[in-house]
Each structure stands twice: as C-alpha cells, then as structure tokens.
Amino acid sequence: MKKQIMLGMAMAALGLGMAGCSSSSSNKTVNVGILQIVQHGSLDAARQGFKTELNKEIKAKHSDWKVNYNYQNAQGDQANLNTMSQQVSQKNPKLILAIATPAAQAVAKKTKTTPIMTTAVTDLKGAGLVKSNEKPGTNVSGTSDVAPVSKQLKLLKSMTKGDKPLGIMYNSSEENSVLQVGIAKKYAAAHDIKLKLVSVTSTNDVQSALSTLSGKISGLYLPTDNLMASSMKIIGKEAQSAKLPVVTGSIEMAEDGGTATYGINYKDLGKQTAKMAAKVILDNKKPQDMAVETSDSLHLYVNKDRATHLGLKANDIKEP
C-alpha cells in the first residue's frame, strides 16, 4: 500500500513537471531576419506591411507566440549588403525576408536551406532566384512588384499636351529598371509614342540627367527603381518647377513627388508576402513549391497638390 502511494505521488509530480514543460514551450519566439537594400517609402511600406500582417497571422493561431525581427538595412552599399546578409543568415532564423532584388540575391548566396521570402523584386527568375515563377525549385519565393508599365505610360500620355516625347529616367545598373524600360519601349513602339531615355547610376547624376531632359519632353515616367524612389524629393522639385507631369512606378513614389500613378501599394504587397511567410512558419510549406505571386490589386493614385500645380483637375485623371 505504501509503495502504491509513493508511486502515485511520483507520477503526479512527473505529470506536473511535464505540464510545466508544455506551458513554457508554448511561449515560443519565432526569429525572422529582414534584409533591405535601402531606405525609401516603397520598401519601408513593404517591410511595415509584412511585419503587421505576419504578427497578425501568428497571433491568430498561437496567441502566446512572439515574433522577433532582426532588421538590417544596407543603405544602398554593396559592402554593407554582403556583411549584413551574412549576419542575417547566421542568426539561424526560421525565415528571412529580403526586400528588393540586390538584398534577395545577396542573402540567397549565403544560405540554400533557410526559407527566404522576397518582396519588391520585379523578376525573380531573371534575377536567378528561382527556376520558374510557377515552381521556384529553390529556397526562395515571394511577391513580385512588376508594375503595369503599359497602363502607366498610357496614363502619362493622357496627362500631356503637344508632340514632344515622353521622358523616361532610370537606373541602368538595376535589372528591374532595365526590364521595365524594355516593356515601355515595346508599348511605345506599338502605339506610336516617342520616347527620350536617360539613365543614371547614382543620386549625384539625377540633377544633371533632369537638365538634359528639360524642355525636350512633355512628361516624365519613372519605373519602380530604388535609385529613382530614393531621389523623388529632388525629381519632384525639379518637375514642379518645369511644370512637368510625372507618372511613377509606385504609389509611394507618387506621394513623394510624382503627379499620379496606377500601381502597387507596397504595404499591401508586404502583407501579401507575410501571408506566404505564415504558411512556411505555421504549416511547414516549402518555398520551392510556392508559386511567386504578383499584387492582388492595383490602385489609381493622384497627388492632388502636384496635379493642381500643373493645372490638372484630379477628377479628370482617370484609371487607364
């Protein structure tokens, strides 16, 4: 009888001990690395949207879980990018978010096993990140920010007068930009639209590049380009002085100095990426089997102050 009592007490103690372990393990911390190429409105919005939605997705399924973010921003510097991609991958995160093509390429070189979600990358296959957009076949997937270039050019054309060409300024060293300019050229050729292109490779070149276009174009188009996005304050000021309508690749760029756009909301794109990331973290989905996604929705945005300055009525600017 005494042995039975002692055995019962031991089993009870064991049960309490096991319950304690279960309780402590439920308070889980999910480590997520974030590597961003540079700081500007579009990429910042994508990051914020991602964090907001991932926290929401995790809490909905596990209210006691916490997400810890290791955020690194290379500020456009390649040396920083190389060091930070190494730091992010060595922290043994559950998942890495890479924001923009250079960040995604850098971190993909550092790890072939840790799941990587990308956002604000136009062409994942062209950047060598996936084998195909339908079935990536690598540890990388995510959302593409491919812009509706043709519709954006159509929008710009509707806002201009006269027969001067439409200007395009872009970063010739950024793959995403070159891709979008190629689409613009094809659309322009098919619709008898004259273009005048100028390329830059640093913010120091933006001012002089704008000067070469001054008086020679009827409107300016800027693709979703990290250099253009980072220079929007300068571009917006110059365009306003020249009374030049500017259509941008993203809504955030238009907010920072453009006239209008029909495009992606990067915060929403970040949220869409987070939903994919949640499937990896919570449901053990593999990036190699997750098709690359494009934006769920596009929006017409008009910067009313800029439009008014140009003598354009915001209500007259219609979705292309």
mmCIF file of C-alpha atoms in Angstrom:
data_model
loop_
_atom_site.group_PDB
_atom_site.id
_atom_site.type_symbol
_atom_site.label_atom_id
_atom_site.label_comp_id
_atom_site.label_asym_id
_atom_site.label_seq_id
_atom_site.Cartn_x
_atom_site.Cartn_y
_atom_site.Cartn_z
ATOM 1 C CA MET A 1 0.000 0.000 0.000
ATOM 2 C CA LYS A 2 2.834 2.378 0.919
ATOM 3 C CA LYS A 3 4.563 1.601 -2.395
ATOM 4 C CA GLN A 4 1.374 2.394 -4.302
ATOM 5 C CA ILE A 5 1.026 5.773 -2.538
ATOM 6 C CA MET A 6 4.668 6.646 -3.263
ATOM 7 C CA LEU A 7 4.252 5.597 -6.910
ATOM 8 C CA GLY A 8 1.118 7.734 -7.228
ATOM 9 C CA MET A 9 2.916 10.768 -5.777
ATOM 10 C CA ALA A 10 5.839 10.248 -8.158
ATOM 11 C CA MET A 11 3.516 10.004 -11.162
ATOM 12 C CA ALA A 12 1.684 13.139 -10.056
ATOM 13 C CA ALA A 13 4.964 15.018 -9.710
ATOM 14 C CA LEU A 14 6.034 13.811 -13.148
ATOM 15 C CA GLY A 15 2.735 14.974 -14.615
ATOM 16 C CA LEU A 16 3.168 18.431 -13.095
ATOM 17 C CA GLY A 17 6.699 18.592 -14.421
ATOM 18 C CA MET A 18 5.575 17.649 -17.916
ATOM 19 C CA ALA A 19 2.771 20.194 -17.769
ATOM 20 C CA GLY A 20 5.314 22.870 -16.843
ATOM 21 C CA CYS A 21 7.496 21.992 -19.833
ATOM 22 C CA SER A 22 4.494 22.117 -22.136
ATOM 23 C CA SER A 23 3.495 25.524 -20.812
ATOM 24 C CA SER A 24 6.972 27.010 -21.196
ATOM 25 C CA SER A 25 7.455 25.619 -24.711
ATOM 26 C CA SER A 26 4.184 27.167 -25.843
ATOM 27 C CA ASN A 27 5.657 30.654 -25.270
ATOM 28 C CA LYS A 28 7.640 30.353 -28.469
ATOM 29 C CA THR A 29 9.753 33.041 -30.115
ATOM 30 C CA VAL A 30 9.912 32.947 -33.907
ATOM 31 C CA ASN A 31 13.077 34.566 -35.229
ATOM 32 C CA VAL A 32 12.732 36.304 -38.599
ATOM 33 C CA GLY A 33 15.581 38.064 -40.388
ATOM 34 C CA ILE A 34 14.929 41.075 -42.627
ATOM 35 C CA LEU A 35 17.449 42.423 -45.121
ATOM 36 C CA GLN A 36 16.575 45.623 -47.024
ATOM 37 C CA ILE A 37 18.716 47.187 -49.738
ATOM 38 C CA VAL A 38 17.980 50.855 -48.982
ATOM 39 C CA GLN A 39 15.569 53.075 -47.078
ATOM 40 C CA HIS A 40 12.783 54.729 -49.057
ATOM 41 C CA GLY A 41 8.990 54.952 -48.945
ATOM 42 C CA SER A 42 8.087 51.900 -51.051
ATOM 43 C CA LEU A 43 10.482 49.447 -49.391
ATOM 44 C CA ASP A 44 9.721 50.773 -45.901
ATOM 45 C CA ALA A 45 5.995 50.330 -46.579
ATOM 46 C CA ALA A 46 6.567 46.748 -47.746
ATOM 47 C CA ARG A 47 8.503 45.970 -44.565
ATOM 48 C CA GLN A 48 5.883 47.540 -42.307
ATOM 49 C CA GLY A 49 3.074 45.708 -44.084
ATOM 50 C CA PHE A 50 4.958 42.421 -43.759
ATOM 51 C CA LYS A 51 5.547 42.780 -40.027
ATOM 52 C CA THR A 52 1.991 43.887 -39.281
ATOM 53 C CA GLU A 53 0.429 41.005 -41.191
ATOM 54 C CA LEU A 54 2.871 38.320 -40.001
ATOM 55 C CA ASN A 55 2.278 39.302 -36.363
ATOM 56 C CA LYS A 56 -1.455 39.061 -37.029
ATOM 57 C CA GLU A 57 -1.185 35.662 -38.732
ATOM 58 C CA ILE A 58 0.994 34.208 -35.968
ATOM 59 C CA LYS A 59 -1.167 35.563 -33.120
ATOM 60 C CA ALA A 60 -4.335 34.250 -34.761
ATOM 61 C CA LYS A 61 -3.015 30.696 -34.483
ATOM 62 C CA HIS A 62 -0.759 30.957 -31.422
ATOM 63 C CA SER A 63 -1.693 33.852 -29.152
ATOM 64 C CA ASP A 64 1.308 33.264 -26.876
ATOM 65 C CA TRP A 65 3.926 33.222 -29.645
ATOM 66 C CA LYS A 66 6.208 36.187 -30.257
ATOM 67 C CA VAL A 67 7.978 37.223 -33.466
ATOM 68 C CA ASN A 68 11.483 38.631 -33.069
ATOM 69 C CA TYR A 69 12.783 40.601 -36.077
ATOM 70 C CA ASN A 70 16.468 41.064 -36.874
ATOM 71 C CA TYR A 71 16.283 44.025 -39.282
ATOM 72 C CA GLN A 72 19.298 45.079 -41.341
ATOM 73 C CA ASN A 73 19.380 47.930 -43.896
ATOM 74 C CA ALA A 74 22.369 48.170 -46.246
ATOM 75 C CA GLN A 75 21.566 51.799 -47.213
ATOM 76 C CA GLY A 76 22.447 51.031 -50.816
ATOM 77 C CA ASP A 77 26.018 49.965 -50.044
ATOM 78 C CA GLN A 78 27.210 46.661 -51.562
ATOM 79 C CA ALA A 79 29.816 46.067 -48.843
ATOM 80 C CA ASN A 80 27.132 46.513 -46.182
ATOM 81 C CA LEU A 81 24.853 44.170 -48.113
ATOM 82 C CA ASN A 82 27.443 41.403 -48.144
ATOM 83 C CA THR A 83 28.190 41.732 -44.415
ATOM 84 C CA MET A 84 24.544 42.049 -43.372
ATOM 85 C CA SER A 85 23.372 39.110 -45.486
ATOM 86 C CA GLN A 86 25.951 37.005 -43.666
ATOM 87 C CA GLN A 87 24.801 38.295 -40.268
ATOM 88 C CA VAL A 88 21.123 37.713 -41.004
ATOM 89 C CA SER A 89 21.620 34.151 -42.237
ATOM 90 C CA GLN A 90 23.972 33.175 -39.374
ATOM 91 C CA LYS A 91 21.353 34.028 -36.721
ATOM 92 C CA ASN A 92 19.572 30.788 -37.639
ATOM 93 C CA PRO A 93 16.184 32.412 -38.340
ATOM 94 C CA LYS A 94 13.027 30.492 -39.100
ATOM 95 C CA LEU A 95 12.658 32.619 -42.244
ATOM 96 C CA ILE A 96 14.353 35.575 -43.958
ATOM 97 C CA LEU A 97 12.551 38.422 -45.701
ATOM 98 C CA ALA A 98 14.664 40.004 -48.466
ATOM 99 C CA ILE A 99 13.415 43.396 -49.682
ATOM 100 C CA ALA A 100 14.426 44.313 -53.261
ATOM 101 C CA THR A 101 16.489 42.339 -55.785
ATOM 102 C CA PRO A 102 20.050 43.063 -54.538
ATOM 103 C CA ALA A 103 19.093 42.056 -50.994
ATOM 104 C CA ALA A 104 17.448 38.857 -52.219
ATOM 105 C CA GLN A 105 20.457 37.929 -54.366
ATOM 106 C CA ALA A 106 22.883 38.611 -51.522
ATOM 107 C CA VAL A 107 21.086 36.533 -48.920
ATOM 108 C CA ALA A 108 20.322 33.700 -51.377
ATOM 109 C CA LYS A 109 24.085 33.292 -51.838
ATOM 110 C CA LYS A 110 24.554 32.870 -48.081
ATOM 111 C CA THR A 111 22.019 30.114 -47.445
ATOM 112 C CA LYS A 112 20.442 27.398 -49.535
ATOM 113 C CA THR A 113 18.440 25.917 -46.652
ATOM 114 C CA THR A 114 16.778 28.755 -44.695
ATOM 115 C CA PRO A 115 13.420 29.714 -46.297
ATOM 116 C CA ILE A 116 13.630 33.130 -47.989
ATOM 117 C CA MET A 117 10.617 35.264 -48.879
ATOM 118 C CA THR A 118 11.222 38.233 -51.146
ATOM 119 C CA THR A 119 9.182 41.327 -51.860
ATOM 120 C CA ALA A 120 9.732 44.342 -54.137
ATOM 121 C CA VAL A 121 11.548 42.113 -56.634
ATOM 122 C CA THR A 122 10.277 42.510 -60.194
ATOM 123 C CA ASP A 123 11.653 39.400 -61.900
ATOM 124 C CA LEU A 124 12.692 36.560 -59.578
ATOM 125 C CA LYS A 125 13.557 34.214 -62.431
ATOM 126 C CA GLY A 126 15.563 36.854 -64.304
ATOM 127 C CA ALA A 127 17.449 37.630 -61.087
ATOM 128 C CA GLY A 128 18.450 33.967 -60.751
ATOM 129 C CA LEU A 129 16.470 33.475 -57.536
ATOM 130 C CA VAL A 130 14.043 30.802 -58.787
ATOM 131 C CA LYS A 131 13.983 28.210 -61.569
ATOM 132 C CA SER A 132 10.478 29.271 -62.561
ATOM 133 C CA ASN A 133 7.807 31.557 -61.118
ATOM 134 C CA GLU A 134 5.277 28.709 -61.068
ATOM 135 C CA LYS A 135 7.554 26.250 -59.223
ATOM 136 C CA PRO A 136 10.601 28.044 -57.760
ATOM 137 C CA GLY A 137 12.593 24.881 -57.006
ATOM 138 C CA THR A 138 14.875 26.800 -54.595
ATOM 139 C CA ASN A 139 14.608 28.048 -51.015
ATOM 140 C CA VAL A 140 13.252 31.355 -52.390
ATOM 141 C CA SER A 141 9.756 32.568 -53.251
ATOM 142 C CA GLY A 142 7.675 35.672 -52.540
ATOM 143 C CA THR A 143 5.914 38.517 -54.304
ATOM 144 C CA SER A 144 6.850 40.369 -57.477
ATOM 145 C CA ASP A 145 6.316 44.116 -57.739
ATOM 146 C CA VAL A 146 6.106 44.036 -61.526
ATOM 147 C CA ALA A 147 4.325 47.246 -62.457
ATOM 148 C CA PRO A 148 1.667 47.727 -65.149
ATOM 149 C CA VAL A 149 4.146 49.737 -67.239
ATOM 150 C CA SER A 150 1.912 49.936 -70.312
ATOM 151 C CA LYS A 151 -1.007 51.346 -68.341
ATOM 152 C CA GLN A 152 1.276 53.780 -66.548
ATOM 153 C CA LEU A 153 2.614 55.109 -69.862
ATOM 154 C CA LYS A 154 -0.951 55.372 -71.140
ATOM 155 C CA LEU A 155 -1.826 57.386 -68.033
ATOM 156 C CA LEU A 156 1.126 59.733 -68.589
ATOM 157 C CA LYS A 157 0.217 60.239 -72.239
ATOM 158 C CA SER A 158 -3.332 61.238 -71.232
ATOM 159 C CA MET A 159 -1.886 63.951 -68.969
ATOM 160 C CA THR A 160 0.378 65.564 -71.569
ATOM 161 C CA LYS A 161 -0.109 68.003 -74.443
ATOM 162 C CA GLY A 162 1.806 68.618 -77.640
ATOM 163 C CA ASP A 163 4.014 66.227 -79.591
ATOM 164 C CA LYS A 164 7.176 66.235 -77.507
ATOM 165 C CA PRO A 165 8.391 62.749 -76.460
ATOM 166 C CA LEU A 166 7.699 61.189 -73.099
ATOM 167 C CA GLY A 167 10.847 61.057 -70.985
ATOM 168 C CA ILE A 168 11.989 58.020 -69.029
ATOM 169 C CA MET A 169 14.688 58.235 -66.377
ATOM 170 C CA TYR A 170 16.003 55.013 -64.850
ATOM 171 C CA ASN A 171 18.964 53.278 -63.230
ATOM 172 C CA SER A 172 20.730 51.333 -65.985
ATOM 173 C CA SER A 173 22.550 49.157 -63.426
ATOM 174 C CA GLU A 174 19.316 47.876 -61.836
ATOM 175 C CA GLU A 175 17.860 44.785 -63.528
ATOM 176 C CA ASN A 176 14.299 45.624 -62.534
ATOM 177 C CA SER A 177 14.560 49.034 -64.189
ATOM 178 C CA VAL A 178 16.023 47.704 -67.419
ATOM 179 C CA LEU A 179 13.194 45.161 -67.628
ATOM 180 C CA GLN A 180 10.516 47.848 -67.193
ATOM 181 C CA VAL A 181 12.147 50.152 -69.743
ATOM 182 C CA GLY A 182 12.068 47.273 -72.217
ATOM 183 C CA ILE A 183 8.316 46.908 -71.670
ATOM 184 C CA ALA A 184 7.882 50.681 -72.077
ATOM 185 C CA LYS A 185 9.761 50.645 -75.395
ATOM 186 C CA LYS A 186 7.559 47.876 -76.783
ATOM 187 C CA TYR A 187 4.370 49.660 -75.742
ATOM 188 C CA ALA A 188 5.571 52.974 -77.158
ATOM 189 C CA ALA A 189 6.527 51.392 -80.483
ATOM 190 C CA ALA A 190 3.134 49.715 -80.771
ATOM 191 C CA HIS A 191 1.251 52.966 -80.014
ATOM 192 C CA ASP A 192 3.392 55.441 -81.968
ATOM 193 C CA ILE A 193 4.658 57.167 -78.815
ATOM 194 C CA LYS A 194 8.047 58.863 -78.976
ATOM 195 C CA LEU A 195 10.380 58.311 -76.025
ATOM 196 C CA LYS A 196 13.509 60.062 -74.786
ATOM 197 C CA LEU A 197 15.513 57.928 -72.368
ATOM 198 C CA VAL A 198 18.168 58.951 -69.889
ATOM 199 C CA SER A 199 19.930 56.600 -67.476
ATOM 200 C CA VAL A 200 21.738 57.290 -64.207
ATOM 201 C CA THR A 201 23.686 55.125 -61.788
ATOM 202 C CA SER A 202 23.846 57.329 -58.685
ATOM 203 C CA THR A 203 21.896 60.083 -56.959
ATOM 204 C CA ASN A 204 24.664 62.515 -57.963
ATOM 205 C CA ASP A 205 23.624 62.069 -61.606
ATOM 206 C CA VAL A 206 19.910 62.769 -61.134
ATOM 207 C CA GLN A 207 20.090 66.560 -61.247
ATOM 208 C CA SER A 208 22.186 66.694 -64.428
ATOM 209 C CA ALA A 209 20.072 63.991 -66.093
ATOM 210 C CA LEU A 210 16.938 66.046 -65.465
ATOM 211 C CA SER A 211 18.674 69.050 -67.011
ATOM 212 C CA THR A 212 19.281 67.129 -70.246
ATOM 213 C CA LEU A 213 15.535 66.441 -70.469
ATOM 214 C CA SER A 214 14.443 69.984 -69.647
ATOM 215 C CA GLY A 215 12.281 71.483 -72.397
ATOM 216 C CA LYS A 216 12.583 68.350 -74.549
ATOM 217 C CA ILE A 217 9.799 66.178 -73.101
ATOM 218 C CA SER A 218 6.095 66.548 -72.350
ATOM 219 C CA GLY A 219 6.027 64.245 -69.330
ATOM 220 C CA LEU A 220 8.335 62.025 -67.262
ATOM 221 C CA TYR A 221 7.978 58.332 -66.424
ATOM 222 C CA LEU A 222 9.917 56.725 -63.568
ATOM 223 C CA PRO A 223 9.873 52.926 -63.151
ATOM 224 C CA THR A 224 9.910 51.153 -59.793
ATOM 225 C CA ASP A 225 13.596 51.706 -59.261
ATOM 226 C CA ASN A 226 15.356 52.037 -55.899
ATOM 227 C CA LEU A 227 17.511 54.925 -57.112
ATOM 228 C CA MET A 228 14.518 56.813 -58.544
ATOM 229 C CA ALA A 229 12.492 56.170 -55.393
ATOM 230 C CA SER A 230 15.340 57.466 -53.221
ATOM 231 C CA SER A 231 15.577 60.621 -55.380
ATOM 232 C CA MET A 232 11.885 61.521 -55.530
ATOM 233 C CA LYS A 233 12.238 64.715 -53.483
ATOM 234 C CA ILE A 234 14.791 66.091 -55.963
ATOM 235 C CA ILE A 235 12.866 64.882 -59.014
ATOM 236 C CA GLY A 236 9.566 66.208 -57.685
ATOM 237 C CA LYS A 237 11.012 69.650 -57.023
ATOM 238 C CA GLU A 238 12.581 69.917 -60.486
ATOM 239 C CA ALA A 239 9.473 68.599 -62.239
ATOM 240 C CA GLN A 240 7.284 71.057 -60.366
ATOM 241 C CA SER A 241 9.488 73.960 -61.467
ATOM 242 C CA ALA A 242 9.326 72.751 -65.072
ATOM 243 C CA LYS A 243 5.550 72.126 -64.808
ATOM 244 C CA LEU A 244 6.159 68.562 -65.944
ATOM 245 C CA PRO A 245 3.684 65.740 -65.139
ATOM 246 C CA VAL A 246 5.402 62.732 -63.572
ATOM 247 C CA VAL A 247 3.974 59.210 -63.503
ATOM 248 C CA THR A 248 5.798 56.828 -61.186
ATOM 249 C CA GLY A 249 6.039 53.065 -60.880
ATOM 250 C CA SER A 250 4.675 53.014 -57.331
ATOM 251 C CA ILE A 251 2.143 54.894 -55.239
ATOM 252 C CA GLU A 252 4.747 55.764 -52.613
ATOM 253 C CA MET A 253 6.930 57.421 -55.275
ATOM 254 C CA ALA A 254 3.962 59.494 -56.441
ATOM 255 C CA GLU A 255 3.296 60.528 -52.847
ATOM 256 C CA ASP A 256 6.910 61.679 -52.529
ATOM 257 C CA GLY A 257 6.914 63.948 -55.583
ATOM 258 C CA GLY A 258 5.116 62.430 -58.566
ATOM 259 C CA THR A 259 1.844 63.564 -60.110
ATOM 260 C CA ALA A 260 -0.009 60.259 -60.372
ATOM 261 C CA THR A 261 0.272 56.536 -60.927
ATOM 262 C CA TYR A 262 -1.730 53.406 -61.462
ATOM 263 C CA GLY A 263 0.139 50.842 -59.486
ATOM 264 C CA ILE A 264 1.025 48.803 -56.484
ATOM 265 C CA ASN A 265 0.534 49.673 -52.843
ATOM 266 C CA TYR A 266 3.731 48.325 -51.284
ATOM 267 C CA LYS A 267 2.263 47.989 -47.819
ATOM 268 C CA ASP A 268 -0.373 45.670 -49.251
ATOM 269 C CA LEU A 269 2.338 43.783 -51.155
ATOM 270 C CA GLY A 270 4.247 43.308 -47.893
ATOM 271 C CA LYS A 271 1.094 41.935 -46.266
ATOM 272 C CA GLN A 272 0.627 39.519 -49.150
ATOM 273 C CA THR A 273 4.225 38.332 -48.667
ATOM 274 C CA ALA A 274 3.557 37.820 -44.951
ATOM 275 C CA LYS A 275 0.651 35.504 -45.720
ATOM 276 C CA MET A 276 3.064 33.367 -47.728
ATOM 277 C CA ALA A 277 5.634 33.504 -44.911
ATOM 278 C CA ALA A 278 2.993 32.399 -42.394
ATOM 279 C CA LYS A 279 2.387 29.242 -44.424
ATOM 280 C CA VAL A 280 6.105 28.451 -44.186
ATOM 281 C CA ILE A 281 6.295 29.132 -40.440
ATOM 282 C CA LEU A 282 2.971 27.655 -39.352
ATOM 283 C CA ASP A 283 2.201 24.991 -41.947
ATOM 284 C CA ASN A 284 5.718 23.880 -42.924
ATOM 285 C CA LYS A 285 5.219 24.846 -46.554
ATOM 286 C CA LYS A 286 8.392 24.928 -48.669
ATOM 287 C CA PRO A 287 9.308 27.967 -50.813
ATOM 288 C CA GLN A 288 10.403 25.680 -53.635
ATOM 289 C CA ASP A 289 6.774 24.570 -54.035
ATOM 290 C CA MET A 290 5.156 28.016 -53.610
ATOM 291 C CA ALA A 291 4.480 29.938 -56.828
ATOM 292 C CA VAL A 292 5.686 33.537 -56.976
ATOM 293 C CA GLU A 293 2.739 35.901 -56.539
ATOM 294 C CA THR A 294 2.000 39.307 -58.039
ATOM 295 C CA SER A 295 -0.015 42.116 -56.444
ATOM 296 C CA ASP A 296 -3.610 41.272 -55.555
ATOM 297 C CA SER A 297 -4.776 44.743 -56.567
ATOM 298 C CA LEU A 298 -3.754 47.933 -58.376
ATOM 299 C CA HIS A 299 -4.820 51.462 -57.471
ATOM 300 C CA LEU A 300 -5.066 54.837 -59.190
ATOM 301 C CA TYR A 301 -3.361 57.448 -57.049
ATOM 302 C CA VAL A 302 -3.307 61.180 -57.784
ATOM 303 C CA ASN A 303 -1.106 63.602 -55.859
ATOM 304 C CA LYS A 304 -3.703 66.381 -55.765
ATOM 305 C CA ASP A 305 -1.284 69.166 -54.820
ATOM 306 C CA ARG A 306 1.057 68.316 -57.711
ATOM 307 C CA ALA A 307 -1.819 67.914 -60.153
ATOM 308 C CA THR A 308 -3.313 71.269 -59.163
ATOM 309 C CA HIS A 309 0.067 72.953 -59.615
ATOM 310 C CA LEU A 310 0.117 71.661 -63.199
ATOM 311 C CA GLY A 311 -3.399 72.910 -63.849
ATOM 312 C CA LEU A 312 -4.794 69.379 -63.868
ATOM 313 C CA LYS A 313 -8.017 68.515 -62.088
ATOM 314 C CA ALA A 314 -7.616 65.374 -60.011
ATOM 315 C CA ASN A 315 -11.101 64.195 -61.028
ATOM 316 C CA ASP A 316 -10.107 64.370 -64.676
ATOM 317 C CA ILE A 317 -7.265 61.895 -64.219
ATOM 318 C CA LYS A 318 -8.861 58.537 -64.910
ATOM 319 C CA GLU A 319 -7.799 54.935 -64.445
ATOM 320 C CA PRO A 320 -6.067 53.831 -67.683
#
